PDB file of C-alpha atoms in Angstrom:
ATOM      1  CA  UNK A  30     -12.381  -9.768  15.977  1.00 37.00           C
ATOM      2  CA  UNK A  31     -15.397 -10.976  14.086  1.00 37.00           C
ATOM      3  CA  UNK A  32     -17.330  -9.193  11.417  1.00 41.00           C
ATOM      4  CA  UNK A  33     -19.089  -9.566   8.099  1.00 42.00           C
ATOM      5  CA  UNK A  34     -16.614 -11.170   5.717  1.00 43.00           C
ATOM      6  CA  UNK A  35     -17.954  -9.368   2.664  1.00 43.00           C
ATOM      7  CA  UNK A  36     -16.662  -5.811   2.209  1.00 45.00           C
ATOM      8  CA  UNK A  37     -18.512  -3.094   0.361  1.00 45.00           C
ATOM      9  CA  UNK A  38     -16.472  -3.792  -2.751  1.00 40.00           C
ATOM     10  CA  UNK A  39     -17.213  -7.520  -2.672  1.00 46.00           C
ATOM     11  CA  UNK A  40     -13.812  -8.418  -1.244  1.00 48.00           C
ATOM     12  CA  UNK A  41     -13.861 -11.646   0.764  1.00 50.00           C
ATOM     13  CA  UNK A  42     -11.850 -11.153   3.949  1.00 54.00           C
ATOM     14  CA  UNK A  43      -9.601 -13.957   5.171  1.00 54.00           C
ATOM     15  CA  UNK A  44     -10.920 -16.096   8.029  1.00 54.00           C
ATOM     16  CA  UNK A  45      -9.358 -18.650  10.337  1.00 53.00           C
ATOM     17  CA  UNK A  46     -11.051 -22.080  10.778  1.00 48.00           C
ATOM     18  CA  UNK A  47     -13.238 -20.677  13.579  1.00 45.00           C
ATOM     19  CA  UNK A  48     -14.729 -18.108  11.192  1.00 45.00           C
ATOM     20  CA  UNK A  49     -12.902 -15.134  12.750  1.00 49.00           C
ATOM     21  CA  UNK A  50     -11.606 -12.507  10.346  1.00 54.00           C
ATOM     22  CA  UNK A  51      -7.800 -12.513  10.501  1.00 87.00           C
ATOM     23  CA  UNK A  52      -5.960  -9.245  11.044  1.00 93.00           C
ATOM     24  CA  UNK A  53      -3.164  -7.978   8.772  1.00 95.00           C
ATOM     25  CA  UNK A  54      -2.352  -4.693  10.536  1.00 96.00           C
ATOM     26  CA  UNK A  55      -2.779  -3.727  14.186  1.00 96.00           C
ATOM     27  CA  UNK A  56      -1.939  -0.206  15.365  1.00 96.00           C
ATOM     28  CA  UNK A  57      -2.142   0.543  19.089  1.00 96.00           C
ATOM     29  CA  UNK A  58      -1.890   3.977  20.736  1.00 96.00           C
ATOM     30  CA  UNK A  59       0.552   5.298  18.145  1.00 96.00           C
ATOM     31  CA  UNK A  60       2.296   8.632  18.777  1.00 96.00           C
ATOM     32  CA  UNK A  61       4.735  10.467  16.483  1.00 95.00           C
ATOM     33  CA  UNK A  62       6.029  14.019  16.858  1.00 93.00           C
ATOM     34  CA  UNK A  63       8.614  16.092  15.015  1.00 90.00           C
ATOM     35  CA  UNK A  64      10.699  18.985  16.299  1.00 85.00           C
ATOM     36  CA  UNK A  65      10.988  20.159  19.892  1.00 81.00           C
ATOM     37  CA  UNK A  66       9.725  22.823  22.236  1.00 81.00           C
ATOM     38  CA  UNK A  67       7.277  25.336  20.835  1.00 79.00           C
ATOM     39  CA  UNK A  68       8.012  24.073  17.298  1.00 82.00           C
ATOM     40  CA  UNK A  69       6.882  20.517  18.050  1.00 86.00           C
ATOM     41  CA  UNK A  70       4.440  19.060  15.524  1.00 86.00           C
ATOM     42  CA  UNK A  71       2.293  16.222  16.880  1.00 88.00           C
ATOM     43  CA  UNK A  72       1.615  14.232  13.724  1.00 92.00           C
ATOM     44  CA  UNK A  73      -0.103  11.300  15.469  1.00 95.00           C
ATOM     45  CA  UNK A  74      -1.737  11.390  18.895  1.00 93.00           C
ATOM     46  CA  UNK A  75      -2.750   7.949  20.134  1.00 94.00           C
ATOM     47  CA  UNK A  76      -3.931   6.335  16.894  1.00 95.00           C
ATOM     48  CA  UNK A  77      -5.382   2.811  17.108  1.00 94.00           C
ATOM     49  CA  UNK A  78      -7.095   0.597  14.511  1.00 94.00           C
ATOM     50  CA  UNK A  79      -7.049  -2.832  12.859  1.00 95.00           C
ATOM     51  CA  UNK A  80      -7.094  -3.839   9.189  1.00 95.00           C
ATOM     52  CA  UNK A  81      -8.405  -7.332   8.346  1.00 94.00           C
ATOM     53  CA  UNK A  82      -6.622  -9.470   5.793  1.00 93.00           C
ATOM     54  CA  UNK A  83      -7.998  -9.098   2.289  1.00 92.00           C
ATOM     55  CA  UNK A  84      -9.456  -5.611   2.840  1.00 93.00           C
ATOM     56  CA  UNK A  85      -9.000  -2.406   0.861  1.00 93.00           C
ATOM     57  CA  UNK A  86      -8.903   0.375   3.462  1.00 94.00           C
ATOM     58  CA  UNK A  87      -8.891   4.043   2.507  1.00 93.00           C
ATOM     59  CA  UNK A  88      -7.227   6.639   4.704  1.00 94.00           C
ATOM     60  CA  UNK A  89      -8.572  10.161   4.315  1.00 92.00           C
ATOM     61  CA  UNK A  90      -7.742  13.522   5.850  1.00 88.00           C
ATOM     62  CA  UNK A  91      -6.688  16.998   4.842  1.00 84.00           C
ATOM     63  CA  UNK A  92      -3.074  17.886   4.073  1.00 81.00           C
ATOM     64  CA  UNK A  93      -1.053  17.799   7.282  1.00 79.00           C
ATOM     65  CA  UNK A  94      -3.441  15.460   9.087  1.00 84.00           C
ATOM     66  CA  UNK A  95      -0.770  12.760   9.487  1.00 88.00           C
ATOM     67  CA  UNK A  96      -1.664  10.381   6.630  1.00 91.00           C
ATOM     68  CA  UNK A  97       1.834  10.047   5.182  1.00 92.00           C
ATOM     69  CA  UNK A  98       3.357   9.755   8.653  1.00 94.00           C
ATOM     70  CA  UNK A  99       0.982   6.896   9.452  1.00 95.00           C
ATOM     71  CA  UNK A 100       1.702   5.116   6.157  1.00 95.00           C
ATOM     72  CA  UNK A 101       5.455   5.432   6.728  1.00 94.00           C
ATOM     73  CA  UNK A 102       5.124   3.942  10.205  1.00 95.00           C
ATOM     74  CA  UNK A 103       2.967   1.017   9.097  1.00 96.00           C
ATOM     75  CA  UNK A 104       5.349   0.356   6.198  1.00 94.00           C
ATOM     76  CA  UNK A 105       8.438   0.358   8.397  1.00 93.00           C
ATOM     77  CA  UNK A 106       9.914   3.506   6.832  1.00 93.00           C
ATOM     78  CA  UNK A 107       9.771   5.396  10.148  1.00 92.00           C
ATOM     79  CA  UNK A 108       9.584   4.538  13.849  1.00 92.00           C
ATOM     80  CA  UNK A 109       7.014   5.863  16.356  1.00 94.00           C
ATOM     81  CA  UNK A 110       7.720   7.724  19.575  1.00 94.00           C
ATOM     82  CA  UNK A 111       5.467   5.241  21.358  1.00 95.00           C
ATOM     83  CA  UNK A 112       2.824   2.650  20.618  1.00 96.00           C
ATOM     84  CA  UNK A 113       2.779  -0.688  18.781  1.00 96.00           C
ATOM     85  CA  UNK A 114       2.481  -1.734  15.141  1.00 96.00           C
ATOM     86  CA  UNK A 115       2.019  -5.323  14.012  1.00 96.00           C
ATOM     87  CA  UNK A 116       2.114  -6.219  10.305  1.00 96.00           C
ATOM     88  CA  UNK A 117       1.423  -9.776   9.131  1.00 93.00           C
ATOM     89  CA  UNK A 118       2.147 -11.115  12.608  1.00 92.00           C
ATOM     90  CA  UNK A 119       5.420  -9.191  13.068  1.00 93.00           C
ATOM     91  CA  UNK A 120       5.742  -6.394  15.630  1.00 94.00           C
ATOM     92  CA  UNK A 121       7.694  -3.548  14.052  1.00 94.00           C
ATOM     93  CA  UNK A 122       8.781  -1.602  17.123  1.00 88.00           C
ATOM     94  CA  UNK A 123      12.202  -2.850  18.155  1.00 85.00           C
ATOM     95  CA  UNK A 124      12.591  -4.961  15.020  1.00 87.00           C
ATOM     96  CA  UNK A 125      15.825  -3.234  13.997  1.00 89.00           C
ATOM     97  CA  UNK A 126      16.876  -1.867  10.614  1.00 90.00           C
ATOM     98  CA  UNK A 127      17.744  -5.282   9.180  1.00 91.00           C
ATOM     99  CA  UNK A 128      14.379  -6.682  10.177  1.00 92.00           C
ATOM    100  CA  UNK A 129      12.544  -3.640   8.810  1.00 92.00           C
ATOM    101  CA  UNK A 130      14.471  -3.929   5.549  1.00 91.00           C
ATOM    102  CA  UNK A 131      13.444  -7.568   5.191  1.00 90.00           C
ATOM    103  CA  UNK A 132       9.831  -6.667   5.993  1.00 91.00           C
ATOM    104  CA  UNK A 133       9.761  -3.942   3.318  1.00 91.00           C
ATOM    105  CA  UNK A 134      11.461  -6.200   0.792  1.00 88.00           C
ATOM    106  CA  UNK A 135       9.426  -9.350   1.363  1.00 89.00           C
ATOM    107  CA  UNK A 136       6.018  -8.417   2.746  1.00 92.00           C
ATOM    108  CA  UNK A 137       5.177  -4.774   1.985  1.00 95.00           C
ATOM    109  CA  UNK A 138       4.704  -3.157  -1.425  1.00 93.00           C
ATOM    110  CA  UNK A 139       4.718   0.633  -1.867  1.00 93.00           C
ATOM    111  CA  UNK A 140       2.951   2.819  -4.441  1.00 91.00           C
ATOM    112  CA  UNK A 141       3.647   6.553  -4.446  1.00 85.00           C
ATOM    113  CA  UNK A 142       2.024   9.548  -6.096  1.00 81.00           C
ATOM    114  CA  UNK A 143       5.175  10.267  -8.109  1.00 85.00           C
ATOM    115  CA  UNK A 144       5.286   6.784  -9.758  1.00 86.00           C
ATOM    116  CA  UNK A 145       9.041   6.470  -9.107  1.00 88.00           C
ATOM    117  CA  UNK A 146       9.838   4.520 -12.278  1.00 94.00           C
ATOM    118  CA  UNK A 147      13.385   4.327 -13.669  1.00 95.00           C
ATOM    119  CA  UNK A 148      13.305   6.332 -16.930  1.00 96.00           C
ATOM    120  CA  UNK A 149      15.858   4.279 -18.874  1.00 96.00           C
ATOM    121  CA  UNK A 150      14.159   0.949 -18.161  1.00 97.00           C
ATOM    122  CA  UNK A 151      11.191  -0.499 -20.024  1.00 97.00           C
ATOM    123  CA  UNK A 152       7.913  -1.214 -18.246  1.00 97.00           C
ATOM    124  CA  UNK A 153       8.869  -4.878 -17.958  1.00 97.00           C
ATOM    125  CA  UNK A 154      12.320  -4.033 -16.599  1.00 97.00           C
ATOM    126  CA  UNK A 155      10.843  -1.647 -14.016  1.00 96.00           C
ATOM    127  CA  UNK A 156       8.445  -4.319 -12.785  1.00 96.00           C
ATOM    128  CA  UNK A 157      11.294  -6.803 -12.611  1.00 95.00           C
ATOM    129  CA  UNK A 158      13.595  -4.648 -10.454  1.00 94.00           C
ATOM    130  CA  UNK A 159      12.398  -6.050  -7.078  1.00 92.00           C
ATOM    131  CA  UNK A 160      12.767  -9.590  -8.414  1.00 93.00           C
ATOM    132  CA  UNK A 161      16.332  -8.881  -9.530  1.00 91.00           C
ATOM    133  CA  UNK A 162      17.159  -7.479  -6.096  1.00 87.00           C
ATOM    134  CA  UNK A 163      16.045 -10.714  -4.438  1.00 86.00           C
ATOM    135  CA  UNK A 164      17.839 -12.748  -7.143  1.00 87.00           C
ATOM    136  CA  UNK A 165      14.765 -14.554  -8.412  1.00 89.00           C
ATOM    137  CA  UNK A 166      15.266 -17.189 -11.088  1.00 92.00           C
ATOM    138  CA  UNK A 167      15.296 -15.368 -14.473  1.00 92.00           C
ATOM    139  CA  UNK A 168      12.642 -17.615 -16.010  1.00 95.00           C
ATOM    140  CA  UNK A 169      10.354 -17.236 -12.992  1.00 94.00           C
ATOM    141  CA  UNK A 170      11.036 -13.493 -12.963  1.00 94.00           C
ATOM    142  CA  UNK A 171      10.037 -13.089 -16.604  1.00 95.00           C
ATOM    143  CA  UNK A 172       6.893 -15.154 -16.041  1.00 95.00           C
ATOM    144  CA  UNK A 173       5.904 -13.061 -13.005  1.00 95.00           C
ATOM    145  CA  UNK A 174       6.546  -9.786 -14.852  1.00 96.00           C
ATOM    146  CA  UNK A 175       4.431 -10.881 -17.808  1.00 96.00           C
ATOM    147  CA  UNK A 176       1.618 -11.952 -15.474  1.00 93.00           C
ATOM    148  CA  UNK A 177       1.619  -8.646 -13.608  1.00 93.00           C
ATOM    149  CA  UNK A 178       1.697  -6.505 -16.751  1.00 94.00           C
ATOM    150  CA  UNK A 179      -1.259  -8.503 -18.032  1.00 93.00           C
ATOM    151  CA  UNK A 180      -3.030  -8.038 -14.683  1.00 90.00           C
ATOM    152  CA  UNK A 181      -2.735  -4.237 -14.934  1.00 91.00           C
ATOM    153  CA  UNK A 182      -3.681  -4.193 -18.615  1.00 91.00           C
ATOM    154  CA  UNK A 183      -0.252  -3.365 -20.042  1.00 94.00           C
ATOM    155  CA  UNK A 184       0.826  -6.605 -21.699  1.00 94.00           C
ATOM    156  CA  UNK A 185       1.179  -4.762 -25.026  1.00 95.00           C
ATOM    157  CA  UNK A 186       3.356  -2.021 -23.475  1.00 96.00           C
ATOM    158  CA  UNK A 187       6.065  -4.170 -21.885  1.00 96.00           C
ATOM    159  CA  UNK A 188       8.888  -2.736 -24.009  1.00 97.00           C
ATOM    160  CA  UNK A 189       7.913   0.916 -23.680  1.00 97.00           C
ATOM    161  CA  UNK A 190       9.771   3.259 -21.350  1.00 97.00           C
ATOM    162  CA  UNK A 191       8.002   5.520 -18.830  1.00 95.00           C
ATOM    163  CA  UNK A 192       8.339   8.575 -21.088  1.00 95.00           C
ATOM    164  CA  UNK A 193       6.329   6.743 -23.750  1.00 97.00           C
ATOM    165  CA  UNK A 194       3.442   5.973 -21.380  1.00 96.00           C
ATOM    166  CA  UNK A 195       0.589   8.115 -20.078  1.00 93.00           C
ATOM    167  CA  UNK A 196       0.368   9.012 -16.390  1.00 91.00           C
ATOM    168  CA  UNK A 197      -2.254   6.353 -15.799  1.00 91.00           C
ATOM    169  CA  UNK A 198      -0.144   3.730 -17.550  1.00 94.00           C
ATOM    170  CA  UNK A 199       2.913   4.708 -15.496  1.00 94.00           C
ATOM    171  CA  UNK A 200       0.944   4.293 -12.283  1.00 91.00           C
ATOM    172  CA  UNK A 201      -0.207   0.855 -13.483  1.00 92.00           C
ATOM    173  CA  UNK A 202       3.439  -0.102 -13.978  1.00 95.00           C
ATOM    174  CA  UNK A 203       4.145   1.138 -10.444  1.00 93.00           C
ATOM    175  CA  UNK A 204       1.310  -1.039  -9.112  1.00 93.00           C
ATOM    176  CA  UNK A 205       2.680  -4.066 -10.961  1.00 93.00           C
ATOM    177  CA  UNK A 206       6.166  -3.386  -9.577  1.00 94.00           C
ATOM    178  CA  UNK A 207       4.786  -3.118  -6.023  1.00 93.00           C
ATOM    179  CA  UNK A 208       3.236  -6.574  -6.444  1.00 92.00           C
ATOM    180  CA  UNK A 209       6.350  -8.221  -7.878  1.00 92.00           C
ATOM    181  CA  UNK A 210       7.471  -9.922  -4.660  1.00 90.00           C
ATOM    182  CA  UNK A 211       3.939 -10.994  -3.705  1.00 91.00           C
ATOM    183  CA  UNK A 212       3.604  -8.668  -0.691  1.00 93.00           C
ATOM    184  CA  UNK A 213       1.039  -9.331   2.014  1.00 94.00           C
ATOM    185  CA  UNK A 214       0.369  -5.590   2.439  1.00 96.00           C
ATOM    186  CA  UNK A 215       0.153  -2.889  -0.223  1.00 94.00           C
ATOM    187  CA  UNK A 216       0.605   0.730   0.913  1.00 95.00           C
ATOM    188  CA  UNK A 217      -0.342   3.537  -1.476  1.00 92.00           C
ATOM    189  CA  UNK A 218       0.121   7.244  -0.727  1.00 91.00           C
ATOM    190  CA  UNK A 219      -2.237   9.347  -2.894  1.00 87.00           C
ATOM    191  CA  UNK A 220      -1.695   7.018  -5.887  1.00 87.00           C
ATOM    192  CA  UNK A 221      -4.124   9.019  -8.053  1.00 83.00           C
ATOM    193  CA  UNK A 222      -2.912  12.487  -7.027  1.00 82.00           C
ATOM    194  CA  UNK A 223      -1.261  13.235 -10.394  1.00 81.00           C
ATOM    195  CA  UNK A 224      -4.052  11.768 -12.502  1.00 83.00           C
ATOM    196  CA  UNK A 225      -7.268  13.202 -13.888  1.00 85.00           C
ATOM    197  CA  UNK A 226     -10.531  12.074 -12.267  1.00 84.00           C
ATOM    198  CA  UNK A 227     -11.402   9.422 -14.850  1.00 86.00           C
ATOM    199  CA  UNK A 228      -7.917   7.883 -14.889  1.00 85.00           C
ATOM    200  CA  UNK A 229      -7.706   8.061 -11.105  1.00 83.00           C
ATOM    201  CA  UNK A 230     -10.955   6.173 -10.745  1.00 86.00           C
ATOM    202  CA  UNK A 231      -9.702   3.498 -13.158  1.00 86.00           C
ATOM    203  CA  UNK A 232      -6.501   3.109 -11.128  1.00 84.00           C
ATOM    204  CA  UNK A 233      -8.439   2.818  -7.868  1.00 85.00           C
ATOM    205  CA  UNK A 234     -10.731   0.201  -9.422  1.00 87.00           C
ATOM    206  CA  UNK A 235      -7.598  -1.654 -10.509  1.00 85.00           C
ATOM    207  CA  UNK A 236      -6.293  -1.596  -6.938  1.00 85.00           C
ATOM    208  CA  UNK A 237      -9.589  -3.037  -5.741  1.00 87.00           C
ATOM    209  CA  UNK A 238      -9.340  -5.821  -8.336  1.00 88.00           C
ATOM    210  CA  UNK A 239      -5.718  -6.498  -7.344  1.00 83.00           C
ATOM    211  CA  UNK A 240      -6.713  -6.938  -3.699  1.00 85.00           C
ATOM    212  CA  UNK A 241      -8.979  -9.778  -4.787  1.00 87.00           C
ATOM    213  CA  UNK A 242      -6.833 -11.420  -7.457  1.00 85.00           C
ATOM    214  CA  UNK A 243      -3.500 -11.239  -5.601  1.00 84.00           C
ATOM    215  CA  UNK A 244      -4.951 -11.933  -2.128  1.00 88.00           C
ATOM    216  CA  UNK A 245      -3.331  -8.784  -0.771  1.00 92.00           C
ATOM    217  CA  UNK A 246      -4.414  -6.239   1.848  1.00 95.00           C
ATOM    218  CA  UNK A 247      -4.241  -2.564   0.888  1.00 95.00           C
ATOM    219  CA  UNK A 248      -4.028   0.707   2.847  1.00 95.00           C
ATOM    220  CA  UNK A 249      -4.548   3.643   0.494  1.00 94.00           C
ATOM    221  CA  UNK A 250      -4.352   7.341   1.374  1.00 92.00           C
ATOM    222  CA  UNK A 251      -6.686   9.428  -0.772  1.00 87.00           C
ATOM    223  CA  UNK A 252      -8.720  12.617  -0.526  1.00 80.00           C
ATOM    224  CA  UNK A 253     -11.083  11.910  -3.425  1.00 78.00           C
ATOM    225  CA  UNK A 254     -14.650  11.165  -2.186  1.00 78.00           C
ATOM    226  CA  UNK A 255     -15.391   9.189  -5.360  1.00 74.00           C
ATOM    227  CA  UNK A 256     -12.470   6.882  -4.673  1.00 77.00           C
ATOM    228  CA  UNK A 257     -13.376   6.462  -1.006  1.00 85.00           C
ATOM    229  CA  UNK A 258     -16.582   4.768  -2.108  1.00 86.00           C
ATOM    230  CA  UNK A 259     -14.594   1.863  -3.550  1.00 87.00           C
ATOM    231  CA  UNK A 260     -13.010   0.951  -0.202  1.00 90.00           C
ATOM    232  CA  UNK A 261     -14.195  -1.726   2.217  1.00 91.00           C
ATOM    233  CA  UNK A 262     -13.479   0.618   5.113  1.00 92.00           C
ATOM    234  CA  UNK A 263     -12.592   4.280   5.529  1.00 93.00           C
ATOM    235  CA  UNK A 264     -10.375   5.670   8.292  1.00 94.00           C
ATOM    236  CA  UNK A 265     -10.277   9.439   8.756  1.00 93.00           C
ATOM    237  CA  UNK A 266      -7.353  11.284  10.338  1.00 92.00           C
ATOM    238  CA  UNK A 267      -7.811  14.738  11.798  1.00 88.00           C
ATOM    239  CA  UNK A 268      -5.066  16.523  13.749  1.00 85.00           C
ATOM    240  CA  UNK A 269      -3.350  13.250  14.513  1.00 88.00           C
ATOM    241  CA  UNK A 270      -6.475  11.386  15.674  1.00 89.00           C
ATOM    242  CA  UNK A 271      -8.691   8.758  14.043  1.00 90.00           C
ATOM    243  CA  UNK A 272     -12.079  10.457  14.101  1.00 82.00           C
ATOM    244  CA  UNK A 273     -14.161   8.114  11.976  1.00 64.00           C
ATOM    245  CA  UNK A 274     -14.442   4.477  11.016  1.00 59.00           C
ATOM    246  CA  UNK A 275     -16.574   4.106   7.888  1.00 55.00           C
TER     247      UNK A 275
END
């Protein structure tokens, strides 16, 4: 696949030596249904697309269109009924729970609408949780945590707990935590859904900056038209189908 290597946001997409844009995510003819008989819900009906490395891609669609289902499949949190998913060169279908666990731990970072921070831990301790789980060297862990808090503009709030931070600040901590293990792919499900418009825009601009500075690819579900304008590409889901590539 070849294309312009400069996204709308100024992101430079990764290329191989031949000048071809490298692909981070490939989804082919993906199907996922829930329930059975007359109660069957067809969440995804033959979805296919590619995401180049280094891109910020927005996924839009009304409630119930299949956005969260698609994010869960790409992130290895769910398995499709049929179709193929490849993330960072690894095919997910048939990978097994151990392989999916390693993929989520080492190569995929998740950001959710609800923040998901641990209330009794400070901002720095929350960001450091993934590094503790993989038993990173304490000195390297502390250095990485400090770097990430600085990256998201919270260096002066490292010792504050979630209850002492605003919603926007909590989401910034969640972004820093998602980046702790240097993931290749960042998946965000309505990350600005609990924030006011101004704070949400600031968080989305931060995600765009993180894509550049951390050399990460991002797939972000959002319904806010203002935020969609910050993406390199927009995918729209409607009734389980991709209906638009922007």
